[in-house]
PDB file of C-alpha atoms in Angstrom:
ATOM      1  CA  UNK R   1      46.409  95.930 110.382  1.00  0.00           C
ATOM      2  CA  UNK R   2      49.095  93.859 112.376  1.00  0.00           C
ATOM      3  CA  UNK R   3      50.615  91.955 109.141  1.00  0.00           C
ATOM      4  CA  UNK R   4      50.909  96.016 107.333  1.00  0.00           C
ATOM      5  CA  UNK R   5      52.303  97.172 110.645  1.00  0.00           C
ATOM      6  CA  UNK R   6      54.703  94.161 110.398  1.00  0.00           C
ATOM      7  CA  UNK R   7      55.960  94.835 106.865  1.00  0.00           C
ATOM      8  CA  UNK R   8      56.353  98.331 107.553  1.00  0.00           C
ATOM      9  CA  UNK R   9      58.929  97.343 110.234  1.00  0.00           C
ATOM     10  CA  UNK R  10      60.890  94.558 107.791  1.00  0.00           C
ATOM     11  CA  UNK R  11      60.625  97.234 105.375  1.00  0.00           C
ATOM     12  CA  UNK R  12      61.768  99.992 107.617  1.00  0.00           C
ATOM     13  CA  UNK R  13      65.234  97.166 108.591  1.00  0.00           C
ATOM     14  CA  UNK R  14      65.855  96.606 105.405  1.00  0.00           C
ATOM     15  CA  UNK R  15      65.948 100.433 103.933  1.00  0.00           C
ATOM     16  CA  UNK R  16      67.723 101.618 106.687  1.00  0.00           C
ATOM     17  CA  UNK R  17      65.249 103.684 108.905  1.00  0.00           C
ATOM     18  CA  UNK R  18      65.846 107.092 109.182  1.00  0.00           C
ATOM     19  CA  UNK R  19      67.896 107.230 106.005  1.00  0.00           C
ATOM     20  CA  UNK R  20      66.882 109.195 102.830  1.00  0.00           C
ATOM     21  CA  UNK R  21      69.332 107.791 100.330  1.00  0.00           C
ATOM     22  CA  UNK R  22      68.622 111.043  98.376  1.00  0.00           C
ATOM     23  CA  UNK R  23      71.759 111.614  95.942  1.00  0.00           C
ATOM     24  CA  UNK R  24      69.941 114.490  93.782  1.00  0.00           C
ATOM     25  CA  UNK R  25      72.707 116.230  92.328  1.00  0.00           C
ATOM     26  CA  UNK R  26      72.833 119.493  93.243  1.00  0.00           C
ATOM     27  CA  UNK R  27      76.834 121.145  92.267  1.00  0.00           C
ATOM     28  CA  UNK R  28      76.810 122.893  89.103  1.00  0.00           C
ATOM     29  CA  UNK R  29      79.390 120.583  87.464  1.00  0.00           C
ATOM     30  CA  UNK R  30      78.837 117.203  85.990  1.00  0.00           C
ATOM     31  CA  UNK R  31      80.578 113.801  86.245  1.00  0.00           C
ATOM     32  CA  UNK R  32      81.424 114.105  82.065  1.00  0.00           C
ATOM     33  CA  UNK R  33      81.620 117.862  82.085  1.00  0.00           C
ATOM     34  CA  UNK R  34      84.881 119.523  79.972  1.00  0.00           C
ATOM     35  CA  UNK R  35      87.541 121.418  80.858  1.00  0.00           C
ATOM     36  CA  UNK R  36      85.876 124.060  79.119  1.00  0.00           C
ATOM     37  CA  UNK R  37      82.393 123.750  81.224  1.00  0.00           C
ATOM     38  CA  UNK R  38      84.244 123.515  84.392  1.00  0.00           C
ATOM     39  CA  UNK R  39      86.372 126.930  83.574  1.00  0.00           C
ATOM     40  CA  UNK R  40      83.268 128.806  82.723  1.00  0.00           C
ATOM     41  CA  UNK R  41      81.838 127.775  85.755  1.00  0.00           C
ATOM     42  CA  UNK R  42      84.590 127.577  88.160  1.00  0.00           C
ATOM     43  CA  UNK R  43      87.219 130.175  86.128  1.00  0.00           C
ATOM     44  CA  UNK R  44      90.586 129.087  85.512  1.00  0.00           C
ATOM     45  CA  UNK R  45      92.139 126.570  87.560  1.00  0.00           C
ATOM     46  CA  UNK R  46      95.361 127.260  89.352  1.00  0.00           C
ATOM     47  CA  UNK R  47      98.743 124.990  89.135  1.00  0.00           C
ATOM     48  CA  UNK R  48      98.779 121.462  90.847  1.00  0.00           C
ATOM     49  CA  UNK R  49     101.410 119.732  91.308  1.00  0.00           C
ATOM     50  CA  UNK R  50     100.334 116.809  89.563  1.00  0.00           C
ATOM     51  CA  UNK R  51     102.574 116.409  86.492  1.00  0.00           C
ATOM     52  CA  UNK R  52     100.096 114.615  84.252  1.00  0.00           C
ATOM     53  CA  UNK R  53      98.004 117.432  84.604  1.00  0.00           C
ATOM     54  CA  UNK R  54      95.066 115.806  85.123  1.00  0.00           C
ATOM     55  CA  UNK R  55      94.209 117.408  88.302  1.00  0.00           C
ATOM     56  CA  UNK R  56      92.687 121.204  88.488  1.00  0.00           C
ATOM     57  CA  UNK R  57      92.857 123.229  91.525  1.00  0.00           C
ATOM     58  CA  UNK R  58      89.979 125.897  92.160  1.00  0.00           C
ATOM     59  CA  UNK R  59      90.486 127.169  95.787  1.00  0.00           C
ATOM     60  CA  UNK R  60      88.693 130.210  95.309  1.00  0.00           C
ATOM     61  CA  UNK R  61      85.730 128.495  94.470  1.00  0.00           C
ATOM     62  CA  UNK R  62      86.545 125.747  97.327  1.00  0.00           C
ATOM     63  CA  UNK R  63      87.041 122.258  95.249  1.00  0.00           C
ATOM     64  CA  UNK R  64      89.727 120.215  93.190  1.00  0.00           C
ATOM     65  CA  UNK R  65      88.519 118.607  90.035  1.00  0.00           C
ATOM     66  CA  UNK R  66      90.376 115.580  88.183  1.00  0.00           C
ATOM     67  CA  UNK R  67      90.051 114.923  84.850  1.00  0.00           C
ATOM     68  CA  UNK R  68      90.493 111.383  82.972  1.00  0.00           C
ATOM     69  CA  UNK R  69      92.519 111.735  79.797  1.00  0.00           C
ATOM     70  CA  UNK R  70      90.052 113.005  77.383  1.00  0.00           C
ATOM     71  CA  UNK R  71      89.479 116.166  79.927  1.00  0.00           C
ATOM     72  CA  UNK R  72      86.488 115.025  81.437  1.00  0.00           C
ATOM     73  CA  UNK R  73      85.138 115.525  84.531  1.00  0.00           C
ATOM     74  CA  UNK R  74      85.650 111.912  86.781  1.00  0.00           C
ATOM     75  CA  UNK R  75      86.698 113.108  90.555  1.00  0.00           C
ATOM     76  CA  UNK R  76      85.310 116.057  92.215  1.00  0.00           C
ATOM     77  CA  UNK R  77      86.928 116.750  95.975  1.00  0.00           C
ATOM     78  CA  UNK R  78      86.342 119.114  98.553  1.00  0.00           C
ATOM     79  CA  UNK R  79      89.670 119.832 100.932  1.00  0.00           C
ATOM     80  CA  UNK R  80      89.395 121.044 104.446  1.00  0.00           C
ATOM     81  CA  UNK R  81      89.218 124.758 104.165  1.00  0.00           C
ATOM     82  CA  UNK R  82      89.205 125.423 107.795  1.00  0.00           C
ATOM     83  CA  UNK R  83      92.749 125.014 108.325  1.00  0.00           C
ATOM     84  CA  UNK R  84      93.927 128.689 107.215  1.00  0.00           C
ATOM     85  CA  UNK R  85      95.322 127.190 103.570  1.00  0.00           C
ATOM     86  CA  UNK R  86      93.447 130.005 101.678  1.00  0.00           C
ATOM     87  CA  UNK R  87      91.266 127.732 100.079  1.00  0.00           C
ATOM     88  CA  UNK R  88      87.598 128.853 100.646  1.00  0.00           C
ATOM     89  CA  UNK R  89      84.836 126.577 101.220  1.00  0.00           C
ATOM     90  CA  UNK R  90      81.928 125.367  99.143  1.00  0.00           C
ATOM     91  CA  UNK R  91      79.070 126.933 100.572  1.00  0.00           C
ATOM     92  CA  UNK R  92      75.813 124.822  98.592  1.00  0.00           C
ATOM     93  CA  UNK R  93      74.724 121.503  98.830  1.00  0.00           C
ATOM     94  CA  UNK R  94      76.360 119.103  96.633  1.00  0.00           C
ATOM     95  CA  UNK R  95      74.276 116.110  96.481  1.00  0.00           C
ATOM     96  CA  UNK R  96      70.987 115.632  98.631  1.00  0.00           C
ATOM     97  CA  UNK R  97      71.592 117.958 102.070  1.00  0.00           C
ATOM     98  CA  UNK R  98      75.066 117.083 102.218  1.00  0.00           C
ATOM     99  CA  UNK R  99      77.547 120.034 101.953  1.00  0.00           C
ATOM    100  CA  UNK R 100      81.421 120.992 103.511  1.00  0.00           C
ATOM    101  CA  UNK R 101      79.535 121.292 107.062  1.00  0.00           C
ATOM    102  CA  UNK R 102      78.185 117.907 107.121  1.00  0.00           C
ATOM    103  CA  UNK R 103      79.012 115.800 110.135  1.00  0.00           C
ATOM    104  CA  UNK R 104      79.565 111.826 109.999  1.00  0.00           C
ATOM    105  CA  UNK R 105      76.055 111.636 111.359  1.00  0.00           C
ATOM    106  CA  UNK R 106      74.960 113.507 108.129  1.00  0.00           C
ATOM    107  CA  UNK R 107      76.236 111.223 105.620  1.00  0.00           C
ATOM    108  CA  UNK R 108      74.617 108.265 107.239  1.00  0.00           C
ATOM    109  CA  UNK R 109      71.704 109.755 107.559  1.00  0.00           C
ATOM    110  CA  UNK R 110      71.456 110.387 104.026  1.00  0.00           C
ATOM    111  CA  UNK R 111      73.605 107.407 102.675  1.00  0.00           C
ATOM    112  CA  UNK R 112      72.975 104.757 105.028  1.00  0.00           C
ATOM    113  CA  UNK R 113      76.093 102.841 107.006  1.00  0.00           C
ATOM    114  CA  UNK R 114      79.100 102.937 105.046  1.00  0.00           C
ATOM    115  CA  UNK R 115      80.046 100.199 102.853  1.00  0.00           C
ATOM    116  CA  UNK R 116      84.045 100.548 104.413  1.00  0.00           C
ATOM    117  CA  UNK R 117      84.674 102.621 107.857  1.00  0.00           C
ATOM    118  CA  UNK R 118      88.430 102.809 108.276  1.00  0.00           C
ATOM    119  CA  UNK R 119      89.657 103.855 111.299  1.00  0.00           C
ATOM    120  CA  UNK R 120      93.905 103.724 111.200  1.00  0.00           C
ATOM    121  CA  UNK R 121      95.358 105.103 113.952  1.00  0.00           C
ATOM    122  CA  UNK R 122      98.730 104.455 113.033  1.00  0.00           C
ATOM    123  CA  UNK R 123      98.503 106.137 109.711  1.00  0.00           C
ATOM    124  CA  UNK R 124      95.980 108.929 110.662  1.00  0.00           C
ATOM    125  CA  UNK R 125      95.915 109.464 114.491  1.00  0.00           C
ATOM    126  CA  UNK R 126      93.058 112.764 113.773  1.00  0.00           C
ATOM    127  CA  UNK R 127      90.659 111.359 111.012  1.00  0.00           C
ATOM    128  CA  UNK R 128      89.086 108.002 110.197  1.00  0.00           C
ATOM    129  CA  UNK R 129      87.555 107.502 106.287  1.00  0.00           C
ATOM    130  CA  UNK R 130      83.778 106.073 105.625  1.00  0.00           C
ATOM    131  CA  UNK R 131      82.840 105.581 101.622  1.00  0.00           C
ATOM    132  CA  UNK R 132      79.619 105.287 100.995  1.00  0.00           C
ATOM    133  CA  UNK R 133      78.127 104.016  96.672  1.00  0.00           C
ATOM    134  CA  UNK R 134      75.022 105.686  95.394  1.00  0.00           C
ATOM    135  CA  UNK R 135      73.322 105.018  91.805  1.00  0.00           C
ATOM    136  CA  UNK R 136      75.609 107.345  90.240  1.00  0.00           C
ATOM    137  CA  UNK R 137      78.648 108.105  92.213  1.00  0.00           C
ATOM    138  CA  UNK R 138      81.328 107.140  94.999  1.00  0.00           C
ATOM    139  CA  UNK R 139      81.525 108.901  98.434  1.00  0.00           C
ATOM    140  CA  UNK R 140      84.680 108.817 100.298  1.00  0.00           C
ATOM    141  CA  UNK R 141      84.942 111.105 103.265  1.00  0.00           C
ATOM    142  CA  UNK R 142      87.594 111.816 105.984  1.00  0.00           C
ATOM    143  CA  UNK R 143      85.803 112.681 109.523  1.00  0.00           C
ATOM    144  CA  UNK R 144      87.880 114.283 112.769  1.00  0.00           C
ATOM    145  CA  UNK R 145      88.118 111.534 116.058  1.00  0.00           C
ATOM    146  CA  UNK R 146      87.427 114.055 118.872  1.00  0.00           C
ATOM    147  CA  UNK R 147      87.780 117.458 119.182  1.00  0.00           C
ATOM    148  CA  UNK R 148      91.332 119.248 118.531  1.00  0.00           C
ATOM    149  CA  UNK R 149      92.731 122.716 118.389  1.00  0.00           C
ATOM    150  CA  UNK R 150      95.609 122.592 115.653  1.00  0.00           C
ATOM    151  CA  UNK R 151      97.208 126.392 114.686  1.00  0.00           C
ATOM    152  CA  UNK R 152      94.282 128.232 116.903  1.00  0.00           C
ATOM    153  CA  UNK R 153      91.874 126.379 114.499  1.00  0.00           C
ATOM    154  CA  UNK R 154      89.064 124.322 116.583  1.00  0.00           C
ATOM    155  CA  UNK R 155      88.326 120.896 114.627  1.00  0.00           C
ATOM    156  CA  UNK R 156      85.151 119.186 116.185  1.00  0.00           C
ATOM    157  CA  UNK R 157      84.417 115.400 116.581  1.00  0.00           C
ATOM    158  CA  UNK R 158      82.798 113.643 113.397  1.00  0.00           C
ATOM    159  CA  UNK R 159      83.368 116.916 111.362  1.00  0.00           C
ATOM    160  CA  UNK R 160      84.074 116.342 107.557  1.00  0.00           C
ATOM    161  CA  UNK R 161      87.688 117.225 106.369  1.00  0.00           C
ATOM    162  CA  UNK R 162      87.655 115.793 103.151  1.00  0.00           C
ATOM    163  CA  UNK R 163      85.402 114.343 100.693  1.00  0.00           C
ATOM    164  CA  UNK R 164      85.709 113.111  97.231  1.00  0.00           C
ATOM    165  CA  UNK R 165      82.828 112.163  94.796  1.00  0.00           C
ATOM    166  CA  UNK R 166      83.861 109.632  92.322  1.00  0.00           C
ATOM    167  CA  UNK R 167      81.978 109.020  88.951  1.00  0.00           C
ATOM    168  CA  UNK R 168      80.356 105.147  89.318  1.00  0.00           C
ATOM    169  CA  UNK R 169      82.180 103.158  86.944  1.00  0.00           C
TER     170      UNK R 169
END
């Protein structure tokens, strides 16, 4: 009974306790999806500014999509919609519980500690970046400091304001 009670605790270090590490894939669109696939999901895209035109906007439907050069699906990000830009905000959850409402607190919970947790005051004096790998993908997030009110919007501590899903290479 002790020595099971024992490994359950070395077990329990090494796993991260209290994380689920579940990365079920739950958005509709695919890491290798087309142009195509993405449209009849997401609709038309509007106009980026990126001249190679590799990058897709879809604010209606809340998310950015970048392509690699054969038009597949390799970047998937999720902007701040809170900040009156007219972009709405993905509503479902996009991999395990995690969705545009998750807090820092979230992601580790489901993810574990971050592999990098940058916190640059001098370059970002509002939001410090975690990223997080998974079996199939990348996680790099953008979380708020402390609580702010910026144009009569209310940004709380440890919020998400950005997150992009990369495709594992």
């Amino acid at each position: 009974m002790r020595k099971s009670i024992i490994t359950a605790l070395v077990l329990m270090a090494f796993t991260g306790a209290g994380c689920t590490t579940d990365s079920t894939w739950h958005f509709p669109i695919q890491f290798g999806d087309s142009e195509e696939r993405v449209q009849a999901i997401a609709g038309m895209s509007e106009h980026s500014p990126d001249p190679t035109k590799k990058i897709h906007w879809y604010p209606q439907s809340g998310f950015t999509i970048i392509y690699d050069d054969y038009k597949k699906v390799t970047e998937i990000v999720f902007p701040n919609s809170n900040n009156g830009s007219g972009w709405n905000r993905y509503e479902k959850d996009i991999f395990g519980s995690i969705d545009t409402q998750s807090t820092y607190q979230d992601f580790e919970k489901q993810l574990g500690e971050p592999y990098e947790n940058v916190h640059d005051v001098e370059f970002n004096d509002t939001q410090y970046t975690a990223k997080w790998r998974t079996d199939g993908f990348g996680v790099e997030a953008e979380f708020y400091y402390e609580d702010f009110t910026e144009n009569s919007v209310t940004y709380k501590k440890d919020a998400l304001s950005y997150l992009s899903i990369k495709k594992a290479l």
